[in-house]
Every structure is written in structure tokens, then in C-alpha cells.
Coordinates of C-alpha atoms in Angstrom, one line a residue:
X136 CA -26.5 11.3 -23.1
X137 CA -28.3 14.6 -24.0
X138 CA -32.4 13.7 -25.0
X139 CA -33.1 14.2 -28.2
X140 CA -35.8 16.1 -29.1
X141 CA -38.6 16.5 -31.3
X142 CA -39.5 18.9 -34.2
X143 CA -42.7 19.4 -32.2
X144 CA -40.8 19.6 -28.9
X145 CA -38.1 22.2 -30.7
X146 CA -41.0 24.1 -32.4
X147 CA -43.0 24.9 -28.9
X148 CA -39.7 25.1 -26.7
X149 CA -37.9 27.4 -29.1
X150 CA -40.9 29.5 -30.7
X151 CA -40.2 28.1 -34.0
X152 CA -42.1 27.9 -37.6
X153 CA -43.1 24.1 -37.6
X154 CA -40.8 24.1 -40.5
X155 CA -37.3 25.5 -39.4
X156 CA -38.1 23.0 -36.7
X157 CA -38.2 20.2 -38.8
X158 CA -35.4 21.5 -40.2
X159 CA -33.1 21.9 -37.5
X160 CA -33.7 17.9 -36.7
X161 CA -32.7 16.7 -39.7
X162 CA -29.7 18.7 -39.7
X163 CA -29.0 17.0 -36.3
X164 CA -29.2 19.9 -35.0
X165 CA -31.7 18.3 -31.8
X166 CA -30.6 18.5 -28.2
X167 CA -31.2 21.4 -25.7
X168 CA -27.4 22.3 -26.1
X169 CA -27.0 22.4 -29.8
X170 CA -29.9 24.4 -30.7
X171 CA -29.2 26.7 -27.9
X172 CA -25.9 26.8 -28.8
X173 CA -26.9 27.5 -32.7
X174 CA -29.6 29.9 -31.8
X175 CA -28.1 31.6 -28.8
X176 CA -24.0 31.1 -28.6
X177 CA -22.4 34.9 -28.8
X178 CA -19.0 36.3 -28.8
X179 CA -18.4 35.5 -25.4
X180 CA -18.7 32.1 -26.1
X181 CA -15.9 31.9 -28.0
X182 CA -13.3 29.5 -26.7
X183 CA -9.7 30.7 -25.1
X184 CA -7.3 31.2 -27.9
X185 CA -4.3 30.2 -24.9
X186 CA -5.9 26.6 -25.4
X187 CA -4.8 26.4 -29.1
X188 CA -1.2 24.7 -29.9
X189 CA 1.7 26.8 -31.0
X190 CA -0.4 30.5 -30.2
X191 CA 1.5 31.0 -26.4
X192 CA 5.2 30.8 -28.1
X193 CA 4.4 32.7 -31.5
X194 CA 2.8 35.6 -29.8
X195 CA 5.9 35.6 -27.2
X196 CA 8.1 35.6 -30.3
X197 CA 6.0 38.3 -32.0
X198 CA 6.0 40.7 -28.8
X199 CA 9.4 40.2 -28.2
X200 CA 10.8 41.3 -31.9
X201 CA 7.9 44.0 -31.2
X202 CA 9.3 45.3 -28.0
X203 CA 12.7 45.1 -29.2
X204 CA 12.5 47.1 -32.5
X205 CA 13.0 43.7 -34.5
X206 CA 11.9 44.1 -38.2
X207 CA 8.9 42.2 -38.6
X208 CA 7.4 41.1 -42.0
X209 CA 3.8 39.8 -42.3
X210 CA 3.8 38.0 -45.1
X211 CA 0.1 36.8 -46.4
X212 CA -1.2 35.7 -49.2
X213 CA -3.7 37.8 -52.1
X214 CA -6.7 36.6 -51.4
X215 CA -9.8 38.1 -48.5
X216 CA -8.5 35.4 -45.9
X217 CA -5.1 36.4 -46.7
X218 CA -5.8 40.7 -46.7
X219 CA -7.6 40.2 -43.6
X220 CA -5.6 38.4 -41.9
X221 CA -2.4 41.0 -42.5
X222 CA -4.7 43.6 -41.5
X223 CA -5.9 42.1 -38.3
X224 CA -2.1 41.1 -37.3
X225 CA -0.6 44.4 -38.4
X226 CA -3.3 46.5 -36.3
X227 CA -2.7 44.0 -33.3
X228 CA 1.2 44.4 -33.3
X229 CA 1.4 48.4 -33.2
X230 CA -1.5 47.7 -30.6
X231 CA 0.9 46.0 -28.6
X232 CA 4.0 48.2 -29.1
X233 CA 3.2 51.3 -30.7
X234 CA 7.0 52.2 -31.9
X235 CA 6.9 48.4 -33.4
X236 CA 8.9 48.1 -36.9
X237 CA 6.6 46.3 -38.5
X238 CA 5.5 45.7 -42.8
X239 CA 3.4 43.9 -45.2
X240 CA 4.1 41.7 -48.0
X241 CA 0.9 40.9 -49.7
X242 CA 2.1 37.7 -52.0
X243 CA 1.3 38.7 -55.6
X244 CA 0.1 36.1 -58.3
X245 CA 1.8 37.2 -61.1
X246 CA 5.2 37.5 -59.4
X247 CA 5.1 35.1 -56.2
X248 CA 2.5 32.4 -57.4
X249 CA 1.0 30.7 -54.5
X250 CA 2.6 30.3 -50.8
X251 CA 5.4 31.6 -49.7
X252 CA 8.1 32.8 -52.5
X253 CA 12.2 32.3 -52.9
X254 CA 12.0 36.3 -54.8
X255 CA 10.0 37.6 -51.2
X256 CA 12.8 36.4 -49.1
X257 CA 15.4 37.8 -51.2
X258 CA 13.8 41.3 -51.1
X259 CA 13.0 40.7 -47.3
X260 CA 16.8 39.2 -46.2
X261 CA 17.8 42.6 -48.9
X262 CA 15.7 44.7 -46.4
X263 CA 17.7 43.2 -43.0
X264 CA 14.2 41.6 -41.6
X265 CA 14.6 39.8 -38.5
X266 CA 11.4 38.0 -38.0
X267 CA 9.0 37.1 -41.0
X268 CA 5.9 35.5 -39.9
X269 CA 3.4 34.0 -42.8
X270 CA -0.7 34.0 -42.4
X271 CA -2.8 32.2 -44.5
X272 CA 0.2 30.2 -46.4
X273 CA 3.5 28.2 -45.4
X274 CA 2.8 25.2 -43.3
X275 CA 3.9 23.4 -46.7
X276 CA 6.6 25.6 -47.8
X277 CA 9.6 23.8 -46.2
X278 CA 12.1 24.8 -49.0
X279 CA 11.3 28.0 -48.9
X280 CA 11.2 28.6 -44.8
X281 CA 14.4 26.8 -44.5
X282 CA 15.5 29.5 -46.9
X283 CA 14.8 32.3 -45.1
X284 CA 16.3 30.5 -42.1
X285 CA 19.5 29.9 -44.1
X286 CA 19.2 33.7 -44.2
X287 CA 19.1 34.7 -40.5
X288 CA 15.1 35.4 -41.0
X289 CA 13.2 34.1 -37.8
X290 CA 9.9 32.4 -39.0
X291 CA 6.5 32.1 -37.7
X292 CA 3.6 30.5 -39.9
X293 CA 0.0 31.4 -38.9
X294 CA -1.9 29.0 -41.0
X295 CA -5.3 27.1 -41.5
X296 CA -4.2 24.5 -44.3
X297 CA -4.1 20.5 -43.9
X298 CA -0.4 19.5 -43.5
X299 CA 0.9 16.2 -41.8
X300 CA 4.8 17.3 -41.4
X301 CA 4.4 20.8 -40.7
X302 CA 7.8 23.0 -41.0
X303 CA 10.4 22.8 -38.0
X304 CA 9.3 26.2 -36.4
X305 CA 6.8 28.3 -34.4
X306 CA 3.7 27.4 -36.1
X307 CA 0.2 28.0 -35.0
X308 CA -1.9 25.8 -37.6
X309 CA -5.2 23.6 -36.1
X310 CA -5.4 21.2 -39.0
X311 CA -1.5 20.6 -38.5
X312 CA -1.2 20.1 -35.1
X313 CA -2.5 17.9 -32.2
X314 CA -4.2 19.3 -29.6
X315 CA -7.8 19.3 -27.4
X316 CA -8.7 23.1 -28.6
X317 CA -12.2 22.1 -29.3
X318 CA -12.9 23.6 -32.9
X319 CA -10.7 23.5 -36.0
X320 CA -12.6 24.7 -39.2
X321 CA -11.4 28.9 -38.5
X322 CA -10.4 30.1 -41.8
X323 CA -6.9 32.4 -41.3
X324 CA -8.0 35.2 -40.4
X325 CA -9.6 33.5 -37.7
X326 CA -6.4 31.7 -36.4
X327 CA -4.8 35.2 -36.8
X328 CA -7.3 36.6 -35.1
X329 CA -6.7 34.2 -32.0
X330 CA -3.0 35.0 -32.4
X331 CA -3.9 38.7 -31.7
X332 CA -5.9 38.3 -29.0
X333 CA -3.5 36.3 -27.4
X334 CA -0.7 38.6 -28.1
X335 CA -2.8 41.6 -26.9
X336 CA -4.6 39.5 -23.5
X337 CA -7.6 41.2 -25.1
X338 CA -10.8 40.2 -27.2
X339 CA -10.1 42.6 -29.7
X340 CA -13.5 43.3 -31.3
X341 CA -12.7 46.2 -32.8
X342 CA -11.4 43.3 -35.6
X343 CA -14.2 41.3 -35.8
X344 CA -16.1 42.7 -38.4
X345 CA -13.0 41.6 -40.7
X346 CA -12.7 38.0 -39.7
X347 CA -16.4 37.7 -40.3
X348 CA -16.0 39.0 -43.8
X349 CA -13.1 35.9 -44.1
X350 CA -14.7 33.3 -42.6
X351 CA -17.7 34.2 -45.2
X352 CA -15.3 34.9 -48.2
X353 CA -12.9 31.7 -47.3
X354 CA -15.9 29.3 -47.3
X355 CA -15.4 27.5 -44.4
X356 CA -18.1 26.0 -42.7
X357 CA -20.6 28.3 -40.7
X358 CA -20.8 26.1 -37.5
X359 CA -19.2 26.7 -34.1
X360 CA -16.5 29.7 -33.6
X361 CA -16.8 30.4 -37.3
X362 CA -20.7 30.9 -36.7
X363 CA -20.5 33.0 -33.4
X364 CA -17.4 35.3 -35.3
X365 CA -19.9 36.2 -38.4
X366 CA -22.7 36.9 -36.1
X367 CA -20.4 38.9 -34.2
X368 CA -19.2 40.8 -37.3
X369 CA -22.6 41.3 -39.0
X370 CA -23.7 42.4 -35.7
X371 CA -20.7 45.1 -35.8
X372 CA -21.5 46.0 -39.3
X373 CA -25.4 46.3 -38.8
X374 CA -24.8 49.2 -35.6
X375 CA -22.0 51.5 -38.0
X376 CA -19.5 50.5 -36.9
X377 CA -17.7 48.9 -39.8
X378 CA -14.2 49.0 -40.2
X379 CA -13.9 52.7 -42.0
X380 CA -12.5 50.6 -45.4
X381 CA -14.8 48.2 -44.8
X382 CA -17.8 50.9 -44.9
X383 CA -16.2 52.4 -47.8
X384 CA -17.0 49.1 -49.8
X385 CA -20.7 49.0 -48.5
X386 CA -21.0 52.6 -49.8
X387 CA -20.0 51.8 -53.1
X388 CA -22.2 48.7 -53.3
X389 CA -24.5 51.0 -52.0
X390 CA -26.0 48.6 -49.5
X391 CA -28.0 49.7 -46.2
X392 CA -25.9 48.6 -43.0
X393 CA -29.3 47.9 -41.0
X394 CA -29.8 45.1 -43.7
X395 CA -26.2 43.8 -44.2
X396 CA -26.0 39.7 -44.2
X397 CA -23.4 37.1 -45.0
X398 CA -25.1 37.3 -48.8
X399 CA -23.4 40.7 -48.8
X400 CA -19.8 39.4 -47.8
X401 CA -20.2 36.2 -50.1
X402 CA -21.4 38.1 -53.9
X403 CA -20.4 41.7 -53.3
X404 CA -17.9 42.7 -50.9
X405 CA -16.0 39.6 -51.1
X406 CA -15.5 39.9 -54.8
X407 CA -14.4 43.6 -54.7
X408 CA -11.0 42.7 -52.4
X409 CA -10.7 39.4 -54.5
X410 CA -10.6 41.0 -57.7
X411 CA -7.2 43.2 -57.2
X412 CA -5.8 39.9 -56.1
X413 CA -6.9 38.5 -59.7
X414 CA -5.5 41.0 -61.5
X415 CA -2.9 42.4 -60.0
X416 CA -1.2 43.3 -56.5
X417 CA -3.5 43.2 -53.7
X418 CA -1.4 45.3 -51.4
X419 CA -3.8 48.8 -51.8
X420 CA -7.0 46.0 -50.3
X421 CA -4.7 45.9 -47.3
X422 CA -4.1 49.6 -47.1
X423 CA -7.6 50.0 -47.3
X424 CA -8.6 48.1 -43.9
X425 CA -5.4 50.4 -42.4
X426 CA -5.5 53.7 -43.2
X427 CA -6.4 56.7 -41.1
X428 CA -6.6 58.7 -44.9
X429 CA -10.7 59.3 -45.4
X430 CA -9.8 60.2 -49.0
X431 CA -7.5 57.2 -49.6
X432 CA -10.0 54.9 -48.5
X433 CA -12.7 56.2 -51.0
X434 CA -9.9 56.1 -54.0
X435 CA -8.8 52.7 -52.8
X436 CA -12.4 51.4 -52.7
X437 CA -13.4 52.9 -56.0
X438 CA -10.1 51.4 -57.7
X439 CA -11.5 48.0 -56.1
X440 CA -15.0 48.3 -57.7
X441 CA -13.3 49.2 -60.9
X442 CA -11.4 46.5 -61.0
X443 CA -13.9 44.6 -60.0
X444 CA -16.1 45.5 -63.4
X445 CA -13.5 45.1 -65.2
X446 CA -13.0 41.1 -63.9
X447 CA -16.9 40.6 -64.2
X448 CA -16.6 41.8 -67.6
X449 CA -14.0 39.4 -68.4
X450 CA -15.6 36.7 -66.5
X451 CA -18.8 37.0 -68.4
X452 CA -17.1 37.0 -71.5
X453 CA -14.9 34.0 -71.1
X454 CA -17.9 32.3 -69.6
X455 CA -20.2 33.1 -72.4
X456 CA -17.6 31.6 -75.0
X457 CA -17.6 28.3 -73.1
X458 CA -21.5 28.0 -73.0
X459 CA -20.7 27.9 -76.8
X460 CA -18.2 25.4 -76.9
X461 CA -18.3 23.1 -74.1
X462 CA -20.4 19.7 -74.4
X463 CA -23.2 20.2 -71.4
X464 CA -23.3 16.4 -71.7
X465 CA -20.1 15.3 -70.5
X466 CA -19.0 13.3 -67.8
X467 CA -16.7 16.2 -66.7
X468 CA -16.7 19.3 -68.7
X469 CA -13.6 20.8 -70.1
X470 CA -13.2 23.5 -71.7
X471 CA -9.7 25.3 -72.9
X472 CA -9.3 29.0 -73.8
X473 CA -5.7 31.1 -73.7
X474 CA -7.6 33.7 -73.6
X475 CA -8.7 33.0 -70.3
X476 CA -6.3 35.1 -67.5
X477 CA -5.5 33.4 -64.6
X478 CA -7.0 35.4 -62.0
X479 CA -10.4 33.9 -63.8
X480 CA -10.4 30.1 -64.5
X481 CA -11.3 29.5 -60.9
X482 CA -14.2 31.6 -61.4
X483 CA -15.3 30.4 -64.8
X484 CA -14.6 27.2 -63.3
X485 CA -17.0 27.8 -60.7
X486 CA -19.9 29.1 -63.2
X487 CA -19.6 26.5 -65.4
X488 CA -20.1 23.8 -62.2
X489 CA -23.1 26.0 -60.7
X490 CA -25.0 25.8 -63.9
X491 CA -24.6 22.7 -64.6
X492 CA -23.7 21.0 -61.4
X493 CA -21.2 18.5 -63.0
X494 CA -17.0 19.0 -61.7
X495 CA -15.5 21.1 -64.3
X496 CA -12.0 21.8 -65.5
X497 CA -11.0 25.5 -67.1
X498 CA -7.5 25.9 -68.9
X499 CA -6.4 29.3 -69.4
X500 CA -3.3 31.4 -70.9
X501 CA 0.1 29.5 -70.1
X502 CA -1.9 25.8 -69.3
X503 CA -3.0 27.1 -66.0
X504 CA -6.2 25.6 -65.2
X505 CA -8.3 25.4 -62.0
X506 CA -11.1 23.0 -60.8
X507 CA -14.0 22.6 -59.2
X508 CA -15.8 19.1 -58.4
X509 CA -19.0 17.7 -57.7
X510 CA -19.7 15.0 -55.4
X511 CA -18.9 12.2 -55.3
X512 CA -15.9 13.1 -57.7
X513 CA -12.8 13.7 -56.0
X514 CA -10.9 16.0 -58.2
X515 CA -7.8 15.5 -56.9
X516 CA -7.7 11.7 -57.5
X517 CA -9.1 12.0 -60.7
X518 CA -5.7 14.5 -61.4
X519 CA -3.7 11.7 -60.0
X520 CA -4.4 9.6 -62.1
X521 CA -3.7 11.9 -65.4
X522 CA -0.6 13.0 -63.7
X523 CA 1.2 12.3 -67.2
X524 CA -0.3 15.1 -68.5
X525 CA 0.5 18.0 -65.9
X526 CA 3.8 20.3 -65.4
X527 CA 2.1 19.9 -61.7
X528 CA -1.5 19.8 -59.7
X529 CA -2.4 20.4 -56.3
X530 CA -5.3 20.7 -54.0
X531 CA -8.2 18.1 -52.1
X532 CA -12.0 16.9 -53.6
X533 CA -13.3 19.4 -54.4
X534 CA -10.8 22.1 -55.7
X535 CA -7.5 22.0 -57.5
X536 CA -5.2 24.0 -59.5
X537 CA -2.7 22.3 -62.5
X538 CA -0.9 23.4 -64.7
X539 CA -0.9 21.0 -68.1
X540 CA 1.7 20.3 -70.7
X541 CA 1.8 21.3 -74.0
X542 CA -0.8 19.8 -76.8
X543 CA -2.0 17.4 -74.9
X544 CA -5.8 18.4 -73.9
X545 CA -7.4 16.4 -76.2
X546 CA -6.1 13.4 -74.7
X547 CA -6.6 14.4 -71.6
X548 CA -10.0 15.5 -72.2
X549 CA -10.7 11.2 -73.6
X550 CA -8.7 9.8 -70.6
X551 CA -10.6 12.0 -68.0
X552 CA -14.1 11.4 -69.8
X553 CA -12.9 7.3 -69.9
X554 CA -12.1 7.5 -66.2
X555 CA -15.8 8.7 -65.1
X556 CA -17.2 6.7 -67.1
X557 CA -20.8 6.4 -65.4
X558 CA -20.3 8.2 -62.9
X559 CA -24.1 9.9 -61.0
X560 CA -23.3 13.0 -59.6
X561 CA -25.4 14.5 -56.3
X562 CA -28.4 16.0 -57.5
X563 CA -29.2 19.2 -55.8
X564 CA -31.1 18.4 -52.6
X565 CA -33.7 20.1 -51.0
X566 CA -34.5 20.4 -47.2
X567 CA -38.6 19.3 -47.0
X568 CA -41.1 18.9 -49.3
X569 CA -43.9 21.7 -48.8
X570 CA -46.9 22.8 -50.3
X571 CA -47.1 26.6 -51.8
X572 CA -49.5 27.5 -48.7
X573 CA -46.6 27.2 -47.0
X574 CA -44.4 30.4 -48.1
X575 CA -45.4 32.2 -45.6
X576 CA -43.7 35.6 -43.7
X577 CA -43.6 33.5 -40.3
X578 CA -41.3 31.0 -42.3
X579 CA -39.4 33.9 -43.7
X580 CA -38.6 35.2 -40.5
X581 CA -38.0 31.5 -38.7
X582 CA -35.5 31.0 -41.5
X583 CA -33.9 34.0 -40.7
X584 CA -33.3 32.9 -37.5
X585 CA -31.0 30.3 -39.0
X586 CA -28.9 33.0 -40.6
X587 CA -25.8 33.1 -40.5
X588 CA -26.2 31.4 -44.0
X589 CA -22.9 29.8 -46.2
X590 CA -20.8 26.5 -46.0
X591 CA -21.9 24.2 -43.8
X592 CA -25.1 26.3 -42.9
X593 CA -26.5 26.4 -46.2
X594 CA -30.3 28.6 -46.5
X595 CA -32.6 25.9 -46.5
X596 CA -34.2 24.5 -50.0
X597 CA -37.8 23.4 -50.7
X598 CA -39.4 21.3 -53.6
X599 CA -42.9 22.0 -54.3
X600 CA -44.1 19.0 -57.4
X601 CA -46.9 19.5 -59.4
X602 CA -47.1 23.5 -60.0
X603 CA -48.7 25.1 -62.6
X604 CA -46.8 28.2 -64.3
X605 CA -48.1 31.2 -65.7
X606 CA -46.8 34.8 -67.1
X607 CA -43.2 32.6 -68.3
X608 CA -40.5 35.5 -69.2
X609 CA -37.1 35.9 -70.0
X610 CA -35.4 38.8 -68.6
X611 CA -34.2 41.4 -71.7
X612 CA -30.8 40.3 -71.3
X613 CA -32.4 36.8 -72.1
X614 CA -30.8 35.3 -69.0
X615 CA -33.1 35.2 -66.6
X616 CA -36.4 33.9 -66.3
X617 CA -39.3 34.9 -64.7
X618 CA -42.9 33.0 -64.0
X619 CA -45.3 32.9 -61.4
X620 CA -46.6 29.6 -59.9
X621 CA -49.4 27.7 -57.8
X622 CA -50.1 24.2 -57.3
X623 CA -53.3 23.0 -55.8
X624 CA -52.9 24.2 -52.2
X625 CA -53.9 27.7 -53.1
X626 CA -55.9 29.9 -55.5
X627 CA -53.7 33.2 -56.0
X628 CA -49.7 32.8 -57.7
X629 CA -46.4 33.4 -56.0
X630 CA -43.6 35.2 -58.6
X631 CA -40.6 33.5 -59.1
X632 CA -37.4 34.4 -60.2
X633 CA -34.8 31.7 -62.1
X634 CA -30.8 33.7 -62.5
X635 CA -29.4 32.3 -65.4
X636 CA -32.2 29.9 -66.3
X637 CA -33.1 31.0 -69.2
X638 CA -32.4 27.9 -70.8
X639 CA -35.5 25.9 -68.7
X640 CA -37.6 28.4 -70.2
X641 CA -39.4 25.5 -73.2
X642 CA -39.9 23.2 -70.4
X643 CA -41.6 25.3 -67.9
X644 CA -43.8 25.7 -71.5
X645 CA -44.5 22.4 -71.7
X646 CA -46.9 21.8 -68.5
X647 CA -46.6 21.1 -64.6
X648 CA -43.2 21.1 -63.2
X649 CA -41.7 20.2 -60.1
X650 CA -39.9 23.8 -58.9
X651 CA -36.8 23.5 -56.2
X652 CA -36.1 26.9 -54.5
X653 CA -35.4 29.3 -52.3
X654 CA -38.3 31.3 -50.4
X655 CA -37.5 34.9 -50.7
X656 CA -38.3 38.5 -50.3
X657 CA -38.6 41.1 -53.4
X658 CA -38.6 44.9 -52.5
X659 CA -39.8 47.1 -55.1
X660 CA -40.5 51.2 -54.5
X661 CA -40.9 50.4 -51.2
X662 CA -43.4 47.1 -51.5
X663 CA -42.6 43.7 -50.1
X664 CA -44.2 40.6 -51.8
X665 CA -43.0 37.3 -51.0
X666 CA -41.0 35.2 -54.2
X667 CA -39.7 32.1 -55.2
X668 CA -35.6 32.2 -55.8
X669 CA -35.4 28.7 -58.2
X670 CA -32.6 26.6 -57.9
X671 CA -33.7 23.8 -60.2
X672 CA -36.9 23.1 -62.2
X673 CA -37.7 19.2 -63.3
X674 CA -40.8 18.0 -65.6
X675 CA -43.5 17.2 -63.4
X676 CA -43.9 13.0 -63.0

């Protein structure tokens, strides 16, 4: 057994702040091997992707129907993970066999709904396609595989989704099969990333920048292979040398490569390939990632950040309407709009949980709603148990989807508010205690050193009690709100910034408070000053 060691020990050994040390312990992260392995693992640590189940006879299968001018569909689904994941498979098989007669089917929404569709094999079987192989969908979709088997279609499915009866054929899966392969949190893009390195007997970096922009995007946990891939990535991003589409969408967000983190992939370029997916067909995000065409890629990528504005501005507005209707004080809040596309409840959903960190359900146009749950509410039970009132529901703790019957949300809303009952949800947590003298650039950069940052691997939290607040603002938008703070370990103030906390704005008025945040960095013409990013503020006491 490895010996565990100290913050102290960790701090000296490891040259860290005294504070990312004391960190890392009470992650667990503790022994010689995992912090090396957290601090130092790289791309050639990555595991063999021969050692996973199922990836040896589906890249034989996919090389084969290369090699022999079989027509190959990738089918995947509309979201990053899924317009990666074609991308990555696509690129890999004309890598393999350059004459290869290979296609994309990106799943729509609107037209397909989720997984794998009856309508797609039609077209497909229509088409004469000999081998159709799924990513990022269809380890559950055993009506419709047999389907496409009923019509002389080969299938593959390249998945990452729980499933304990996975479909009777060539399947490459890690949560659905049995195995030793030591790691099983990739996202797809990662499992069809292993897939394509096994097919090509080659590491394939040229790739990686994509699956880190997936793994980030899907928000998997950022431990092990998923860790060492996004560091790989941003690492490939931050020298230029992005995937061409890829730098097309950093131009028009306009952000410097030198500075690109997983922050980047998670609020901007994420959102601009997810939002053609919400609103319509996502197959131009694939093109983007595949194109040789310079001036494709920068009308594809502005057509993304339009669309983009256009579901923020519908976003904002749907949210804005439920901040005027919901009740803040429920045990779950609810909140029903037709309005409300269905490319958006997710996201509204989302809002509506951040801000007020209670599970939330949103119902949009046609009774399509989505959730999004707070622990220790499993979602998915709590749907179980109102299954009365749903056409049909699906997904685990702390997501779902349903899709409700007719007039019945007001019921629904007093069985659901019966059933949680006095419930306490998880307040939001922070890493350490520490005083204000403590925001230091030295922390800054040890933190830094625990980047990448997202599910799993979360930037650390502090709580600072007792601070006295000064120069209290709300932004013009009246959203935001600004202060700047000390407590009693120093004599100058730190600014502070609270997104969309306006509403905390009387009681940072009404005398010390305890403040719960983020230690950042605010550039201005050129300046650096060190800031607060809140994340909660509580009375003092």
C-alpha cells in the first residue's frame, strides 16, 4: 500500500502553494502516484485502445467495408460529443482507405428525435448502405438496429451510454461491457477516438484537439484518460495548431490561442456547435471540422455564432419570463411555457437550477420538458413515481427528458411538491476556509496547476466569513453586481464580481457577510489586478 502523504509533505515535494496542497489531500488526491499522475500523466500515458472490449472486431469490420468499397454510414447524434465524434471517425476511415465510400448522418432533433431513427434507416437502406455504424447513440436502440438488420444494413455501435443488454452486434461501449480496460468515464468522442486509433495502428493526434473539446462539452469527469486527452487538446490549441474549423470558432469568439482553457470549450465554443443542433440540423458543425474550403469554414462558423445569438436571445427571454413566474420557494421548481422551443428547456432548465441551486423541471411547446436535479434528488425516481402523468421519461439522477400529457401540470406540479416534501438539498461547498491575505498570485498560479478544470475536477471554492463590503453596484443591465471586500486580515480591498446576483445586492447592504468564491484574474487595457468571482454570499453569523 502506497504512503500517504501530507499537505506539508505534497507542498515541499511538489513545489506547491500550501493551499493547492491542502487541496489535493482532501480530494484524495495523496500518494506519490496519483499526484504525479494528476500533475505529470501526458498523452503517452494514455492506455492501449486494443485493451478495450469490442474495438479489435469493429475496426476489422470498419477496414474491411473500407477496403472493399462497402458503403459506410456514420451515424451520430446532434450534439458536440456526437459532431465530434463523426468528424474524428470520418477523417480516420479515408485515413485508412483513401477511395473509402464513406457519409454522415448527423441525427436531427426535429426529424429523428433522440438515438438512432426508423426514417434514417429508410433513407439509408433507400441509399443501398452496407455497413451503418452509430457513435454517441444506439446501445439502447434494439428495435431500431434489428431494423436495419432486417434490412441487409451491417451495424456497429460506438457508444458511451449505461446499458445492461446491449444490442446483439459489434459494439464498442465501456459502460456496457465487461472488461479490465482500466478507465471508463470517455465521453464518445473519446471511445471513437480509441476506435480510430485502433483502426489506423496510430495515435492520431492530429484529432485530439476535438476530443478535448467533447470530453469538456459532454461533461464527463476530468480524471484519468479524459484529463490527459484535454491537456493534450488544449495543449494543441495553445501552439496553432487547432483544427482549421476549430480555429475558425476561436476567431469569431475572438479569443487568444496562447490563453485558450477548458473555460473556453465549456461557455463559448461549446455553445456555438450546440446551438445548430438546438435549432435545426447540425450537419454544416460537421462539415466545418472536415472541410479543406477556407471560405466555407468562415461562413459555416459565422452561421454557428449567429445561430448561436439567436438561441441566447431566446434563452434569455424564456429565462427572464420564468424569474417572473416561478415560486423561488419551492421544493422543486416548475415552470411551463409553450413558448419555450425545445432545443431550450434543457438550458433554461439548467439556469433556473444554477441560480437557485434547487432540481428544476422546464415544459416547453408540445409537453416536452427537460430536467436538471440537485443532490440528493434523484430526478429520475422522482419521474417514476409521477409516471401517470408522462406520454414517456427517460434519463439517470441528475438529468431527464419527459414528455407530459395534456392538462395535467398542475397536478403534477402538487404531487411532485407532496413527494419532496422536506427534502435539504447540498448547499454549495467550498474547498478551505481562508483568510483574504490569502488571494495571492502564487495561489493563482498553484491553482492553475490543477487546470484542467470541469466535472469531476471542479476549480477549487473558498469561503472567507466575516467581510466587510464597500463600493456595492449593480451592473447597468441590473444583473450583476459588483463590490469590493476585506475582512480583518488586511487593510487594502479586493473587487469582486457576483454574475447574475443582482438579487443579493440588499443583503450585502445590510452588514458583514460571509462571501463563497472563486479567486480570479481581471485584465483591463492591459492591467491585471487580482478579483473575487462569488458563487454564493450568506449574512454573516
Amino acid at each position: 500500500m502506497e504512503l500517504v502523504l501530507t499537505p506539508d509533505q505534497i507542498r515541499s515535494r511538489y513545489n506547491l502553494n500550501y493551499i493547492v496542497a491542502e487541496i489535493l489531500y482532501n480530494r484524495g488526491i495523496f500518494t506519490s502516484k496519483s499526484i504525479e499522475e494528476y500533475l505529470y500523466a501526458d498523452f503517452n500515458d494514455l492506455y492501449s485502445p486494443f485493451d478495450i472490449p469490442g474495438v479489435i472486431e469493429v475496426s476489422e469490420i470498419i477496414k474491411e467495408s473500407a477496403y472493399f468499397g462497402d458503403k459506410i454510414v456514420i451515424y451520430s447524434d446532434y450534439d458536440v460529443d456526437g459532431i465530434t465524434s463523426a468528424a474524428i471517425l470520418y477523417k480516420a476511415i479515408l485515413k485508412k482507405a483513401k477511395k473509402a465510400n464513406v457519409s454522415i448522418y448527423v441525427s436531427n432533433r426535429f426529424v429523428d428525435g433522440y438515438g438512432l431513427s426508423i426514417g434514417a434507416i429508410d433513407k439509408m437502406a433507400e441509399e443501398g448502405t452496407d455497413l451503418l455504424i452509430t457513435l454517441d447513440c444506439g446501445i439502447s436502440n434494439h428495435e431500431e438496429i434489428e431494423y436495419a438488420k432486417n434490412k441487409g444494413i451491417k451495424v456497429c455501435v460506438i457508444d458511451h451510454h449505461e446499458s445492461s443488454n446491449p444490442p446483439n452486434v459489434p459494439f464498442v461501449d465501456l459502460k456496457a461491457s465487461q472488461g479490465d480496460y482500466p478507465f471508463r468515464e470517455l465521453c464518445g468522442a473519446g471511445v471513437t477516438y480509441k476506435v480510430a486509433q485502433a483502426l489506423l495502428e496510430d495515435p492520431f493526434y492530429e484529432m485530439v484537439d476535438l476530443v478535448a473539446v467533447a470530453t469538456v462539452a459532454d461533461v464527463v469527469d476530468l480524471i484519468g484518460e479524459n484529463r490527459i486527452l484535454v491537456k493534450a487538446g488544449l495543449d494543441k490549441i495553445r501552439s496553432g495548431n487547432a483544427n482549421p474549423g476549430l480555429q475558425e470558432l476561436i476567431n469569431i469568439r475572438q479569443i487568444n490561442c496562447e490563453d485558450f482553457q477548458s473555460y473556453h470549450i465549456g461557455f463559448q465554443i461549446g455553445p456555438l456547435i450546440n446551438a445548430i443542433g438546438r435549432m435545426s440540423s447540425a450537419a454544416e458543425a460537421v462539415e466545418l471540422f472536415l472541410t479543406d474550403n477556407p471560405t466555407r469554414r468562415k461562413q459555416i462558423a459565422h452561421k454557428l455564432d449567429q445561430i448561436n445569438l439567436l438561441r441566447q436571445e431566446k434563452q434569455a427571454s424564456a429565462l427572464n419570463r420564468a424569474l417572473t413566474e416561478i415560486d423561488p420557494t419551492a421544493n422543486v421548481i416548475m415552470y411551463q411555457d409553450e413558448r419555450i422551443e425545445a432545443g431550450i428547456v434543457g438550458l433554461v432548465a439548467g439556469d433556473l437550477k444554477e441560480k437557485f441551486n434547487k432540481p428544476v423541471i422546464v415544459i416547453g411547446g408540445g409537453g416536452k420538458g427537460s430536467c436538471r436535479s440537485v443532490n440528493p434528488l434523484n430526478i429520475y425516481m422522482l419521474l417514476e413515481e409521477c409516471s401517470e402523468y408522462f406520454e414517456q421519461y427517460g434519463g439517470h439522477a441528475m438529468a431527464a427528458g419527459l414528455s407530459i400529457k395534456e392538462g395535467v401540470f398542475d397536478e403534477l406540479y402538487e404531487k411532485i411538491q407532496e413527494l419532496t416534501e422536506g427534502i435539504e438539498y447540498e448547499p454549495i461547498i467550498p474547498d478551505m476556509d481562508i483568510e483574504l491575505k490569502d488571494i495571492t498570485w502564487d495561489l493563482i498560479e498553484g491553482i492553475e496547476r490543477m487546470a484542467p478544470f470541469g466535472k469531476g475536477n471542479p476549480k477549487p471554492k473558498f469561503k472567507t466569513k466575516n467581510c466587510e463590503l464597500s463600493s456595492i453596484s449593480v451592473t447597468r443591465d441590473g444583473k450583476h453586481l459588483r463590490f469590493r471586500a476585506r475582512d480583518e486580515s488586511i487593510d487594502w480591498d479586493i473587487q469582486a464580481i457576483g454574475f447574475q446576483m443582482s438579487d443579493k445586492e440588499d443583503l450585502c447592504k445590510q452588514g458583514k457577510v460571509n462571501l463563497i468564491y472563486q479567486p480570479d484574474i481581471n485584465e483591463w487595457r492591459g492591467q491585471k489586478s487580482l478579483q473575487l468571482l462569488m458563487r454564493d454570499i450568506e449574512k454573516a453569523g
